[in-house]
């Protein structure tokens, strides 16, 4: 437990970093807090970047969680625009790129992920969305083109596709698997979303890979696909997954396996260092498996929980119900739980063709509920899957018995 | 100040009801946002803004009116961010 004069250093000023510093103050910690971010911005919302921000629809006044001045009011030192480059565990100290050194009683790594990049960033016309600066660049590119190719049919790629189409662009999505979102949702949901996007005029090619680029004067001209097609393309957005920012933990000798490994208390292999959010791989209470989740819910809940633990609320293990969402132009997709290993599915329809849920089971045990425009089912899922709750069996769901 | 909620965008994250329970609640069945007050009192306006900023789905819109308590805009936020970007001591 922290003492009053301790200093907590949080590396990473995204959703998880913001959550833990807020939680520390809410839970009564009055020592020093330093929040280090590398983007030159106070912490902000990433989810709208691929949605309202990109489609150009009038958005909220600001994506920042709070005005920067409020960090000072909360006695939080916000260092925006510097990066942690080294952890000296013997000295309980981190070193920033600027040379500044910060000592810690507790260190929180909330370093997030970065996009997998496939191509030389020097080629003009190729984009990838992660940061506000990325989103601004893509928005500017959309204003100057009438067509875009999107590589990757995951949540992010499809949200960008919908936003681009809303701006009047011709959109072509390239997906390597047989269905979009195949790693994220059940085939019935994938098929529904695919049909819906095609019906609105988004072109989606499945089972194709990008083989090569054609450029002229270092500017993208066309993409070559592995089925032999060559598509004229001056604007390409790649969304082909992320890699965790765990190098600083590797260099410090912490356990790292595709993410910084933590226990059920979110402690790394050094108990004075915790890791939360997208960068952390933790044992999930629902499955016992080690997972690394990329979601707002995970970042917020782990940050809140860790803040409480560091302030002495020390008796429980982290056990929030994971949930996810994606907003794709008329499709509000909500997922409660984790689908991995599900082998049995029950579909429950709603009032329209565009509203239904897939209840996914491992054997008889509910693993997750995937809902399209069925927020009631989603909320039931969050309750059914909570610690100690009893979830319905496949037969009960089929009979509508809840 | 007027609060507008876009229930079609809401994804039941629940941040609004947590930070401003006097202004927002969640529907018991759907978890979706329920606006408890359209016009927050002067001393509730900062909370309303906070709820709007924290919503990951941008489902809460704040419409400013004459006579609102002073709030900070984007420009102020960004400038202050740069001023804040100084290294604290060890």
CSV table of C-alpha atoms in Angstrom, one decimal:
chain,number,residue,atom,x,y,z
A,1,UNK,CA,0.0,0.0,0.0
A,2,UNK,CA,1.2,3.5,-0.8
A,3,UNK,CA,2.3,6.0,1.8
A,4,UNK,CA,1.4,9.6,1.9
A,5,UNK,CA,4.7,10.9,0.6
A,6,UNK,CA,5.2,8.3,-2.1
A,7,UNK,CA,5.4,9.2,-5.8
A,8,UNK,CA,3.5,7.1,-8.4
A,9,UNK,CA,4.7,7.3,-11.9
A,10,UNK,CA,2.3,6.3,-14.7
A,11,UNK,CA,3.9,5.7,-18.2
A,12,UNK,CA,1.3,6.1,-20.9
A,13,UNK,CA,-1.4,8.8,-21.0
A,14,UNK,CA,-4.1,6.9,-22.8
A,15,UNK,CA,-7.4,5.6,-21.4
A,16,UNK,CA,-5.8,3.3,-18.9
A,17,UNK,CA,-3.2,5.8,-17.6
A,18,UNK,CA,-5.9,8.4,-17.2
A,19,UNK,CA,-8.1,5.9,-15.4
A,20,UNK,CA,-5.5,4.9,-12.8
A,21,UNK,CA,-4.5,8.5,-12.0
A,22,UNK,CA,-8.1,9.5,-11.5
A,23,UNK,CA,-8.7,6.4,-9.4
A,24,UNK,CA,-5.7,7.1,-7.2
A,25,UNK,CA,-7.1,10.6,-6.3
A,26,UNK,CA,-10.7,9.3,-5.9
A,27,UNK,CA,-9.4,6.7,-3.5
A,28,UNK,CA,-7.7,9.3,-1.4
A,29,UNK,CA,-4.0,9.0,-2.4
A,30,UNK,CA,-2.4,12.4,-1.8
A,31,UNK,CA,1.2,11.8,-2.7
A,32,UNK,CA,2.7,12.9,-6.0
A,33,UNK,CA,1.5,11.5,-9.3
A,34,UNK,CA,3.3,11.9,-12.6
A,35,UNK,CA,1.6,11.0,-15.8
A,36,UNK,CA,3.9,10.6,-18.8
A,37,UNK,CA,2.5,10.6,-22.3
A,38,UNK,CA,4.3,10.7,-25.6
A,39,UNK,CA,1.8,12.4,-27.8
A,40,UNK,CA,2.1,16.1,-26.8
A,41,UNK,CA,-1.7,16.0,-25.9
A,42,UNK,CA,-3.5,15.6,-22.7
A,43,UNK,CA,-5.3,12.2,-22.5
A,44,UNK,CA,-8.1,11.9,-25.0
A,45,UNK,CA,-10.7,9.6,-26.4
A,46,UNK,CA,-9.6,7.2,-29.1
A,47,UNK,CA,-12.9,5.5,-30.0
A,48,UNK,CA,-14.4,8.5,-31.8
A,49,UNK,CA,-11.4,8.8,-34.1
A,50,UNK,CA,-12.6,6.0,-36.4
A,51,UNK,CA,-16.2,7.1,-36.1
A,52,UNK,CA,-17.6,10.6,-35.7
A,53,UNK,CA,-14.3,12.4,-36.0
A,54,UNK,CA,-13.4,10.8,-39.3
A,55,UNK,CA,-16.9,11.0,-40.9
A,56,UNK,CA,-16.8,14.7,-40.2
A,57,UNK,CA,-20.0,14.7,-38.2
A,58,UNK,CA,-20.2,17.5,-35.7
A,59,UNK,CA,-18.6,16.0,-32.6
A,60,UNK,CA,-18.4,16.9,-28.9
A,61,UNK,CA,-16.5,20.1,-28.1
A,62,UNK,CA,-13.4,18.2,-27.2
A,63,UNK,CA,-11.9,14.7,-27.3
A,64,UNK,CA,-9.8,15.4,-24.2
A,65,UNK,CA,-11.1,13.7,-21.0
A,66,UNK,CA,-10.6,16.9,-19.2
A,67,UNK,CA,-8.9,20.3,-19.7
A,68,UNK,CA,-5.2,20.1,-19.1
A,69,UNK,CA,-5.5,22.7,-16.3
A,70,UNK,CA,-7.6,20.2,-14.3
A,71,UNK,CA,-4.6,17.9,-14.0
A,72,UNK,CA,-2.8,20.6,-12.1
A,73,UNK,CA,-5.9,21.1,-9.9
A,74,UNK,CA,-5.8,17.4,-9.1
A,75,UNK,CA,-2.1,17.8,-8.3
A,76,UNK,CA,-1.1,15.5,-11.2
A,77,UNK,CA,2.1,16.3,-13.1
A,78,UNK,CA,1.2,15.8,-16.7
A,79,UNK,CA,4.2,15.4,-18.9
A,80,UNK,CA,2.8,15.5,-22.4
A,81,UNK,CA,5.3,14.8,-25.2
A,82,UNK,CA,8.0,12.8,-23.6
A,83,UNK,CA,8.7,9.1,-23.6
A,84,UNK,CA,10.0,6.7,-21.0
A,85,UNK,CA,13.1,5.0,-22.4
A,86,UNK,CA,14.4,3.0,-19.4
A,87,UNK,CA,13.4,1.5,-16.1
A,88,UNK,CA,16.1,1.3,-13.5
A,89,UNK,CA,14.6,-1.2,-11.1
A,90,UNK,CA,17.5,-1.1,-8.7
A,91,UNK,CA,17.1,2.6,-8.2
A,92,UNK,CA,13.3,2.6,-8.6
A,93,UNK,CA,13.7,5.2,-11.3
A,94,UNK,CA,12.7,5.8,-14.9
A,95,UNK,CA,14.5,7.8,-17.5
A,96,UNK,CA,12.7,9.8,-20.1
A,97,UNK,CA,13.8,10.6,-23.6
A,98,UNK,CA,14.5,14.2,-22.6
A,99,UNK,CA,16.9,12.9,-19.9
A,100,UNK,CA,14.5,13.7,-17.0
A,101,UNK,CA,14.7,11.0,-14.3
A,102,UNK,CA,11.7,10.2,-12.1
A,103,UNK,CA,11.8,8.0,-9.0
A,104,UNK,CA,8.8,5.9,-8.0
A,105,UNK,CA,7.4,4.1,-5.1
A,106,UNK,CA,5.1,2.4,-7.6
A,107,UNK,CA,5.4,2.4,-11.4
A,108,UNK,CA,2.4,1.8,-13.6
A,109,UNK,CA,3.0,0.7,-17.2
A,110,UNK,CA,0.0,1.7,-19.4
A,111,UNK,CA,2.0,1.9,-22.6
A,112,UNK,CA,-0.7,0.6,-24.9
A,113,UNK,CA,-0.1,-0.7,-28.4
A,114,UNK,CA,1.0,0.6,-31.7
A,115,UNK,CA,-0.2,-0.3,-35.2
A,116,UNK,CA,1.5,-3.0,-37.1
A,117,UNK,CA,3.0,-1.3,-40.1
A,118,UNK,CA,3.6,-3.2,-43.3
A,119,UNK,CA,5.0,-0.5,-45.6
A,120,UNK,CA,7.7,2.1,-45.8
A,121,UNK,CA,6.2,5.2,-44.1
A,122,UNK,CA,7.9,7.4,-46.6
A,123,UNK,CA,5.5,6.3,-49.3
A,124,UNK,CA,2.8,9.0,-49.7
A,125,UNK,CA,-0.8,7.9,-49.7
A,126,UNK,CA,-0.5,5.2,-47.0
A,127,UNK,CA,-2.2,5.7,-43.6
A,128,UNK,CA,-2.8,4.0,-40.4
A,129,UNK,CA,-5.1,5.1,-37.6
A,130,UNK,CA,-4.1,5.1,-33.9
A,131,UNK,CA,-3.6,8.7,-32.7
A,132,UNK,CA,-5.4,12.0,-33.1
A,133,UNK,CA,-2.6,13.1,-35.4
A,134,UNK,CA,-3.2,10.0,-37.6
A,135,UNK,CA,-6.9,10.7,-37.7
A,136,UNK,CA,-6.3,14.3,-38.7
A,137,UNK,CA,-4.0,13.1,-41.5
A,138,UNK,CA,-6.6,10.6,-42.8
A,139,UNK,CA,-9.4,13.2,-42.6
A,140,UNK,CA,-7.3,15.6,-44.7
A,141,UNK,CA,-6.6,12.8,-47.2
A,142,UNK,CA,-10.3,11.9,-47.4
A,143,UNK,CA,-11.0,15.5,-48.3
A,144,UNK,CA,-8.8,15.3,-51.3
A,145,UNK,CA,-9.7,11.9,-52.8
A,146,UNK,CA,-12.8,10.2,-54.0
A,147,UNK,CA,-11.8,6.6,-53.3
A,148,UNK,CA,-10.0,4.7,-50.6
A,149,UNK,CA,-8.8,1.1,-50.1
A,150,UNK,CA,-8.8,-0.3,-46.6
A,151,UNK,CA,-6.5,-3.2,-45.8
A,152,UNK,CA,-8.1,-5.2,-43.0
A,153,UNK,CA,-11.7,-6.0,-42.2
A,154,UNK,CA,-11.6,-5.9,-38.4
A,155,UNK,CA,-13.5,-3.4,-36.2
A,156,UNK,CA,-11.2,-0.5,-37.0
A,157,UNK,CA,-11.1,-1.2,-40.7
A,158,UNK,CA,-14.8,-1.4,-41.0
A,159,UNK,CA,-15.5,1.7,-38.9
A,160,UNK,CA,-13.1,3.6,-41.1
A,161,UNK,CA,-14.9,2.2,-44.2
A,162,UNK,CA,-18.3,3.4,-42.9
A,163,UNK,CA,-16.9,6.8,-42.0
A,164,UNK,CA,-15.2,7.1,-45.5
A,165,UNK,CA,-18.4,6.2,-47.2
A,166,UNK,CA,-20.4,8.7,-45.1
A,167,UNK,CA,-18.1,11.3,-46.6
A,168,UNK,CA,-19.0,10.2,-50.1
A,169,UNK,CA,-15.9,8.2,-50.9
A,170,UNK,CA,-15.9,4.9,-52.9
A,171,UNK,CA,-14.6,2.3,-50.4
A,172,UNK,CA,-13.0,-1.0,-51.0
A,173,UNK,CA,-12.1,-3.2,-48.1
A,174,UNK,CA,-9.6,-6.1,-48.5
A,175,UNK,CA,-9.8,-8.9,-45.9
A,176,UNK,CA,-7.5,-11.9,-45.9
A,177,UNK,CA,-10.0,-14.2,-44.1
A,178,UNK,CA,-13.3,-15.7,-45.5
A,179,UNK,CA,-15.4,-13.3,-43.4
A,180,UNK,CA,-14.7,-9.8,-41.9
A,181,UNK,CA,-14.3,-9.7,-38.1
A,182,UNK,CA,-13.6,-13.4,-38.1
A,183,UNK,CA,-11.3,-13.2,-35.1
A,184,UNK,CA,-13.8,-11.0,-33.2
A,185,UNK,CA,-17.3,-12.3,-33.5
A,186,UNK,CA,-19.3,-15.4,-34.5
A,187,UNK,CA,-19.9,-16.1,-38.2
A,188,UNK,CA,-23.6,-15.2,-38.0
A,189,UNK,CA,-22.7,-11.7,-36.9
A,190,UNK,CA,-19.8,-11.4,-39.4
A,191,UNK,CA,-22.2,-12.4,-42.2
A,192,UNK,CA,-24.8,-9.9,-41.1
A,193,UNK,CA,-22.3,-7.0,-41.0
A,194,UNK,CA,-20.8,-8.1,-44.4
A,195,UNK,CA,-24.3,-8.1,-46.1
A,196,UNK,CA,-25.2,-4.8,-44.5
A,197,UNK,CA,-22.0,-3.0,-45.6
A,198,UNK,CA,-22.3,-4.5,-49.1
A,199,UNK,CA,-25.9,-3.4,-49.4
A,200,UNK,CA,-24.9,0.2,-48.6
A,201,UNK,CA,-22.3,0.0,-51.4
A,202,UNK,CA,-19.0,-0.7,-49.6
A,203,UNK,CA,-17.0,-3.1,-51.7
A,204,UNK,CA,-15.5,-5.9,-49.7
A,205,UNK,CA,-13.1,-8.5,-51.1
A,206,UNK,CA,-12.6,-11.6,-49.0
A,207,UNK,CA,-9.8,-14.1,-48.9
A,208,UNK,CA,-7.4,-11.7,-50.6
A,209,UNK,CA,-4.0,-10.4,-49.6
A,210,UNK,CA,-2.1,-7.5,-50.7
A,211,UNK,CA,0.9,-8.7,-52.7
A,212,UNK,CA,2.7,-5.5,-53.6
A,213,UNK,CA,2.4,-1.8,-54.1
A,214,UNK,CA,3.0,0.2,-57.2
A,215,UNK,CA,4.4,3.6,-56.6
A,216,UNK,CA,5.5,6.5,-58.7
A,217,UNK,CA,7.9,9.1,-57.2
A,218,UNK,CA,7.3,7.5,-53.8
A,219,UNK,CA,3.6,8.1,-54.2
A,220,UNK,CA,1.1,5.2,-54.1
A,221,UNK,CA,-0.5,4.5,-57.5
A,222,UNK,CA,-2.0,1.0,-57.2
A,223,UNK,CA,-2.1,-2.2,-55.1
A,224,UNK,CA,-1.5,-5.7,-56.5
A,225,UNK,CA,-3.6,-8.5,-54.9
A,226,UNK,CA,-2.6,-12.1,-54.7
A,227,UNK,CA,-5.6,-13.1,-56.8
A,228,UNK,CA,-4.0,-11.2,-59.7
A,229,UNK,CA,-6.1,-8.0,-59.6
A,230,UNK,CA,-4.4,-4.6,-59.7
A,231,UNK,CA,-6.5,-1.8,-58.1
A,232,UNK,CA,-5.8,1.8,-58.8
A,233,UNK,CA,-5.2,3.3,-55.4
A,234,UNK,CA,-3.9,6.6,-54.2
A,235,UNK,CA,-5.1,6.4,-50.6
A,236,UNK,CA,-4.6,3.2,-48.6
A,237,UNK,CA,-5.5,2.8,-44.9
A,238,UNK,CA,-4.0,-0.2,-43.3
A,239,UNK,CA,-5.6,-1.7,-40.2
A,240,UNK,CA,-4.0,-5.1,-39.7
A,241,UNK,CA,-3.6,-5.3,-36.0
A,242,UNK,CA,-1.4,-4.0,-33.3
A,243,UNK,CA,1.7,-4.9,-31.3
A,244,UNK,CA,2.0,-4.1,-27.6
A,245,UNK,CA,4.5,-1.5,-26.5
A,246,UNK,CA,6.4,-3.8,-24.2
A,247,UNK,CA,10.0,-3.1,-25.2
A,248,UNK,CA,10.8,-1.0,-22.1
A,249,UNK,CA,9.6,-3.9,-19.9
A,250,UNK,CA,11.7,-6.4,-21.8
A,251,UNK,CA,14.8,-4.2,-21.4
A,252,UNK,CA,14.1,-4.0,-17.6
A,253,UNK,CA,14.0,-7.8,-17.4
A,254,UNK,CA,10.2,-8.1,-16.6
A,255,UNK,CA,8.3,-11.1,-17.9
A,256,UNK,CA,6.9,-10.3,-21.3
A,257,UNK,CA,5.0,-12.6,-23.7
A,258,UNK,CA,3.2,-10.6,-26.4
A,259,UNK,CA,2.4,-8.0,-23.7
A,260,UNK,CA,3.6,-7.3,-20.2
A,261,UNK,CA,2.8,-10.3,-18.1
A,262,UNK,CA,0.9,-9.6,-14.8
A,263,UNK,CA,-0.9,-11.6,-12.2
A,264,UNK,CA,-4.5,-11.4,-11.1
A,265,UNK,CA,-3.5,-8.3,-9.0
A,266,UNK,CA,-2.1,-6.7,-12.2
A,267,UNK,CA,1.5,-6.9,-10.8
A,268,UNK,CA,4.4,-7.6,-13.1
A,269,UNK,CA,7.1,-9.9,-12.1
A,270,UNK,CA,8.3,-6.9,-10.0
A,271,UNK,CA,5.6,-6.1,-7.4
A,272,UNK,CA,6.6,-2.4,-7.5
A,273,UNK,CA,5.5,-2.3,-11.1
A,274,UNK,CA,2.0,-2.9,-12.4
A,275,UNK,CA,0.8,-3.0,-16.0
A,276,UNK,CA,-2.7,-2.2,-17.2
A,277,UNK,CA,-4.7,-1.8,-20.4
A,278,UNK,CA,-3.8,-2.9,-23.9
A,279,UNK,CA,-0.2,-3.6,-23.1
A,280,UNK,CA,-0.9,-6.1,-20.2
A,281,UNK,CA,-1.4,-9.8,-20.5
A,282,UNK,CA,-3.3,-11.1,-17.5
A,283,UNK,CA,-4.9,-14.3,-16.2
A,284,UNK,CA,-8.6,-13.9,-17.0
A,285,UNK,CA,-10.9,-15.0,-14.2
A,286,UNK,CA,-13.5,-16.3,-16.6
A,287,UNK,CA,-11.4,-18.7,-18.5
A,288,UNK,CA,-8.1,-19.0,-16.6
A,289,UNK,CA,-6.3,-18.1,-19.8
A,290,UNK,CA,-3.7,-15.4,-20.2
A,291,UNK,CA,-5.3,-12.7,-22.3
A,292,UNK,CA,-4.4,-9.3,-23.6
A,293,UNK,CA,-7.6,-7.2,-24.2
A,294,UNK,CA,-7.7,-4.1,-26.4
A,295,UNK,CA,-10.8,-2.2,-25.2
A,296,UNK,CA,-12.0,0.9,-23.4
A,297,UNK,CA,-13.7,-1.3,-20.8
A,298,UNK,CA,-10.5,-3.1,-20.0
A,299,UNK,CA,-8.4,0.1,-19.8
A,300,UNK,CA,-11.0,1.9,-17.6
A,301,UNK,CA,-11.7,-1.0,-15.2
A,302,UNK,CA,-8.1,-2.1,-14.7
A,303,UNK,CA,-7.1,1.5,-14.1
A,304,UNK,CA,-9.9,2.0,-11.5
A,305,UNK,CA,-9.2,-1.3,-9.9
A,306,UNK,CA,-5.4,-0.7,-9.6
A,307,UNK,CA,-5.9,2.7,-8.1
A,308,UNK,CA,-8.1,1.2,-5.4
A,309,UNK,CA,-5.6,-1.6,-4.8
A,310,UNK,CA,-2.7,0.8,-4.4
A,311,UNK,CA,-4.7,2.8,-1.9
A,312,UNK,CA,-5.2,-0.3,0.3
A,313,UNK,CA,-8.3,-1.9,-1.0
A,314,UNK,CA,-6.2,-5.0,-1.2
A,315,UNK,CA,-8.4,-8.0,-0.7
A,316,UNK,CA,-9.8,-8.8,-4.1
A,317,UNK,CA,-8.5,-9.9,-7.5
A,318,UNK,CA,-9.4,-8.1,-10.7
A,319,UNK,CA,-12.5,-9.7,-12.0
A,320,UNK,CA,-14.5,-7.3,-14.3
A,321,UNK,CA,-16.7,-8.6,-17.1
A,322,UNK,CA,-15.1,-7.7,-20.4
A,323,UNK,CA,-17.3,-5.9,-22.9
A,324,UNK,CA,-16.7,-4.3,-26.3
A,325,UNK,CA,-18.6,-2.3,-28.9
A,326,UNK,CA,-18.4,-1.1,-32.4
A,327,UNK,CA,-20.6,1.4,-34.2
A,328,UNK,CA,-20.9,0.8,-37.9
A,329,UNK,CA,-23.5,3.0,-39.4
A,330,UNK,CA,-26.8,1.7,-38.2
A,331,UNK,CA,-25.2,-1.3,-36.6
A,332,UNK,CA,-24.6,-1.0,-32.8
A,333,UNK,CA,-22.6,-4.1,-32.0
A,334,UNK,CA,-22.1,-4.8,-28.3
A,335,UNK,CA,-20.3,-7.8,-27.0
A,336,UNK,CA,-20.3,-9.0,-23.3
A,337,UNK,CA,-17.8,-11.7,-22.3
A,338,UNK,CA,-15.0,-13.6,-24.2
A,339,UNK,CA,-15.8,-15.7,-27.2
A,340,UNK,CA,-12.6,-17.8,-27.3
A,341,UNK,CA,-13.4,-21.5,-27.4
A,342,UNK,CA,-17.2,-21.1,-27.9
A,343,UNK,CA,-18.6,-24.1,-29.7
A,344,UNK,CA,-22.4,-23.7,-29.4
A,345,UNK,CA,-24.5,-20.7,-30.5
A,346,UNK,CA,-28.1,-19.8,-29.9
A,347,UNK,CA,-29.6,-16.9,-31.9
A,348,UNK,CA,-32.3,-14.7,-30.4
A,349,UNK,CA,-34.0,-12.3,-32.8
A,350,UNK,CA,-35.3,-8.8,-32.0
A,351,UNK,CA,-38.0,-6.7,-33.6
A,352,UNK,CA,-36.3,-6.2,-36.9
A,353,UNK,CA,-33.9,-8.0,-39.2
A,354,UNK,CA,-31.2,-5.6,-38.0
A,355,UNK,CA,-31.5,-6.6,-34.3
A,356,UNK,CA,-30.6,-9.9,-32.9
A,357,UNK,CA,-28.1,-11.5,-30.5
A,358,UNK,CA,-25.8,-14.6,-30.7
A,359,UNK,CA,-25.5,-16.3,-27.3
A,360,UNK,CA,-22.2,-18.2,-27.4
A,361,UNK,CA,-21.5,-21.2,-25.2
A,362,UNK,CA,-18.6,-23.4,-24.4
A,363,UNK,CA,-20.5,-26.6,-23.9
A,364,UNK,CA,-23.4,-25.5,-21.5
A,365,UNK,CA,-21.5,-22.5,-20.1
A,366,UNK,CA,-22.2,-19.0,-21.5
A,367,UNK,CA,-19.0,-17.5,-22.8
A,368,UNK,CA,-20.3,-14.3,-24.4
A,369,UNK,CA,-23.3,-12.5,-25.9
A,370,UNK,CA,-22.9,-10.7,-29.2
A,371,UNK,CA,-25.7,-8.2,-29.9
A,372,UNK,CA,-26.6,-6.2,-32.9
A,373,UNK,CA,-29.0,-3.4,-31.9
A,374,UNK,CA,-30.1,-5.4,-28.8
A,375,UNK,CA,-28.8,-3.4,-25.8
A,376,UNK,CA,-31.1,-5.3,-23.5
A,377,UNK,CA,-29.5,-8.6,-24.3
A,378,UNK,CA,-26.1,-7.0,-23.9
A,379,UNK,CA,-26.8,-5.7,-20.4
A,380,UNK,CA,-28.2,-9.1,-19.5
A,381,UNK,CA,-24.9,-10.6,-20.7
A,382,UNK,CA,-22.9,-8.3,-18.4
A,383,UNK,CA,-25.0,-9.4,-15.4
A,384,UNK,CA,-25.1,-13.1,-16.3
A,385,UNK,CA,-21.3,-13.2,-16.6
A,386,UNK,CA,-20.5,-11.3,-13.4
A,387,UNK,CA,-18.6,-13.1,-10.6
A,388,UNK,CA,-21.0,-15.4,-8.7
A,389,UNK,CA,-23.9,-14.9,-11.1
A,390,UNK,CA,-25.8,-17.8,-12.7
A,391,UNK,CA,-26.0,-17.7,-16.5
A,392,UNK,CA,-28.7,-19.4,-18.5
A,393,UNK,CA,-28.1,-22.7,-20.3
A,394,UNK,CA,-28.5,-23.0,-24.1
A,395,UNK,CA,-31.8,-24.6,-23.6
A,396,UNK,CA,-33.0,-21.8,-21.4
A,397,UNK,CA,-32.0,-19.2,-23.9
A,398,UNK,CA,-33.7,-21.2,-26.7
A,399,UNK,CA,-36.9,-21.3,-24.6
A,400,UNK,CA,-36.6,-17.5,-23.9
A,401,UNK,CA,-36.6,-18.3,-20.2
A,402,UNK,CA,-35.1,-15.1,-18.8
B,1,UNK,CA,-26.8,25.1,-20.7
B,2,UNK,CA,-28.9,22.3,-22.2
B,3,UNK,CA,-28.1,18.6,-22.2
B,4,UNK,CA,-29.0,16.5,-25.2
B,5,UNK,CA,-28.5,12.8,-25.1
B,6,UNK,CA,-28.3,10.6,-28.3
B,7,UNK,CA,-29.6,7.3,-27.1
B,8,UNK,CA,-28.9,5.7,-30.5
B,9,UNK,CA,-25.2,6.3,-30.0
B,10,UNK,CA,-25.1,5.2,-26.3
B,11,UNK,CA,-23.3,1.9,-25.6
B,12,UNK,CA,-24.0,1.7,-21.8
B,13,UNK,CA,-20.4,2.5,-20.7
B,14,UNK,CA,-22.0,4.2,-17.6
B,15,UNK,CA,-19.4,6.9,-17.1
B,16,UNK,CA,-22.1,9.7,-17.1
B,17,UNK,CA,-24.2,8.0,-14.4
B,18,UNK,CA,-21.0,7.5,-12.3
B,19,UNK,CA,-19.6,11.0,-12.4
B,20,UNK,CA,-22.9,12.9,-12.5
B,21,UNK,CA,-25.6,10.8,-10.9
B,22,UNK,CA,-27.8,13.8,-10.4
B,23,UNK,CA,-27.9,14.4,-14.2
B,24,UNK,CA,-27.8,10.9,-15.7
B,25,UNK,CA,-28.9,7.4,-15.0
B,26,UNK,CA,-28.9,4.1,-16.9
B,27,UNK,CA,-32.0,2.4,-18.0
B,28,UNK,CA,-32.4,-0.7,-15.9
B,29,UNK,CA,-32.9,-3.1,-18.8
B,30,UNK,CA,-30.9,-1.7,-21.6
B,31,UNK,CA,-28.2,0.2,-19.7
B,32,UNK,CA,-28.7,3.1,-22.1
B,33,UNK,CA,-28.5,6.7,-20.9
B,34,UNK,CA,-31.4,8.4,-19.2
B,35,UNK,CA,-31.2,12.2,-18.9
B,36,UNK,CA,-32.5,13.3,-15.5
B,37,UNK,CA,-32.3,17.0,-16.1
B,38,UNK,CA,-32.3,19.0,-19.3
B,39,UNK,CA,-31.0,22.2,-17.8
B,40,UNK,CA,-28.4,21.6,-15.1
B,41,UNK,CA,-28.1,24.2,-12.3
B,42,UNK,CA,-25.1,26.5,-12.5
B,43,UNK,CA,-23.2,24.3,-10.0
B,44,UNK,CA,-24.0,21.2,-12.0
B,45,UNK,CA,-22.7,22.5,-15.4
B,46,UNK,CA,-19.1,21.4,-14.9
B,47,UNK,CA,-20.3,17.9,-14.1
B,48,UNK,CA,-22.5,17.9,-17.2
B,49,UNK,CA,-19.4,18.8,-19.3
B,50,UNK,CA,-17.3,16.2,-17.6
B,51,UNK,CA,-19.9,13.5,-18.3
B,52,UNK,CA,-20.0,14.6,-22.0
B,53,UNK,CA,-16.2,14.5,-22.3
B,54,UNK,CA,-16.0,11.0,-20.6
B,55,UNK,CA,-18.5,9.4,-22.9
B,56,UNK,CA,-16.6,7.1,-25.3
B,57,UNK,CA,-19.5,7.1,-27.7
B,58,UNK,CA,-20.0,10.9,-27.7
B,59,UNK,CA,-23.7,10.3,-26.9
B,60,UNK,CA,-24.0,13.4,-24.7
B,61,UNK,CA,-24.1,16.8,-26.3
B,62,UNK,CA,-23.9,20.1,-24.3
B,63,UNK,CA,-25.5,23.1,-25.8
B,64,UNK,CA,-24.1,26.3,-24.3
B,65,UNK,CA,-26.4,29.2,-23.5
B,66,UNK,CA,-25.9,32.7,-22.3
B,67,UNK,CA,-25.4,32.9,-18.6
B,68,UNK,CA,-23.6,29.5,-18.3
B,69,UNK,CA,-20.9,29.2,-15.8
B,70,UNK,CA,-17.5,29.7,-17.5
B,71,UNK,CA,-16.1,26.6,-19.1
B,72,UNK,CA,-12.9,26.0,-21.0
B,73,UNK,CA,-12.8,25.4,-24.7
B,74,UNK,CA,-10.5,23.3,-26.9
B,75,UNK,CA,-7.9,26.1,-27.4
B,76,UNK,CA,-7.5,26.6,-23.7
B,77,UNK,CA,-7.1,22.9,-23.2
B,78,UNK,CA,-4.4,22.6,-25.7
B,79,UNK,CA,-2.5,25.6,-24.6
B,80,UNK,CA,-2.6,24.5,-21.0
B,81,UNK,CA,-1.4,21.1,-22.1
B,82,UNK,CA,1.7,22.7,-23.6
B,83,UNK,CA,2.3,24.8,-20.5
B,84,UNK,CA,1.9,21.7,-18.4
B,85,UNK,CA,4.5,19.9,-20.5
B,86,UNK,CA,7.4,20.8,-18.2
B,87,UNK,CA,9.3,18.3,-16.2
B,88,UNK,CA,8.7,18.1,-12.5
B,89,UNK,CA,11.6,17.7,-10.1
B,90,UNK,CA,12.8,14.3,-9.0
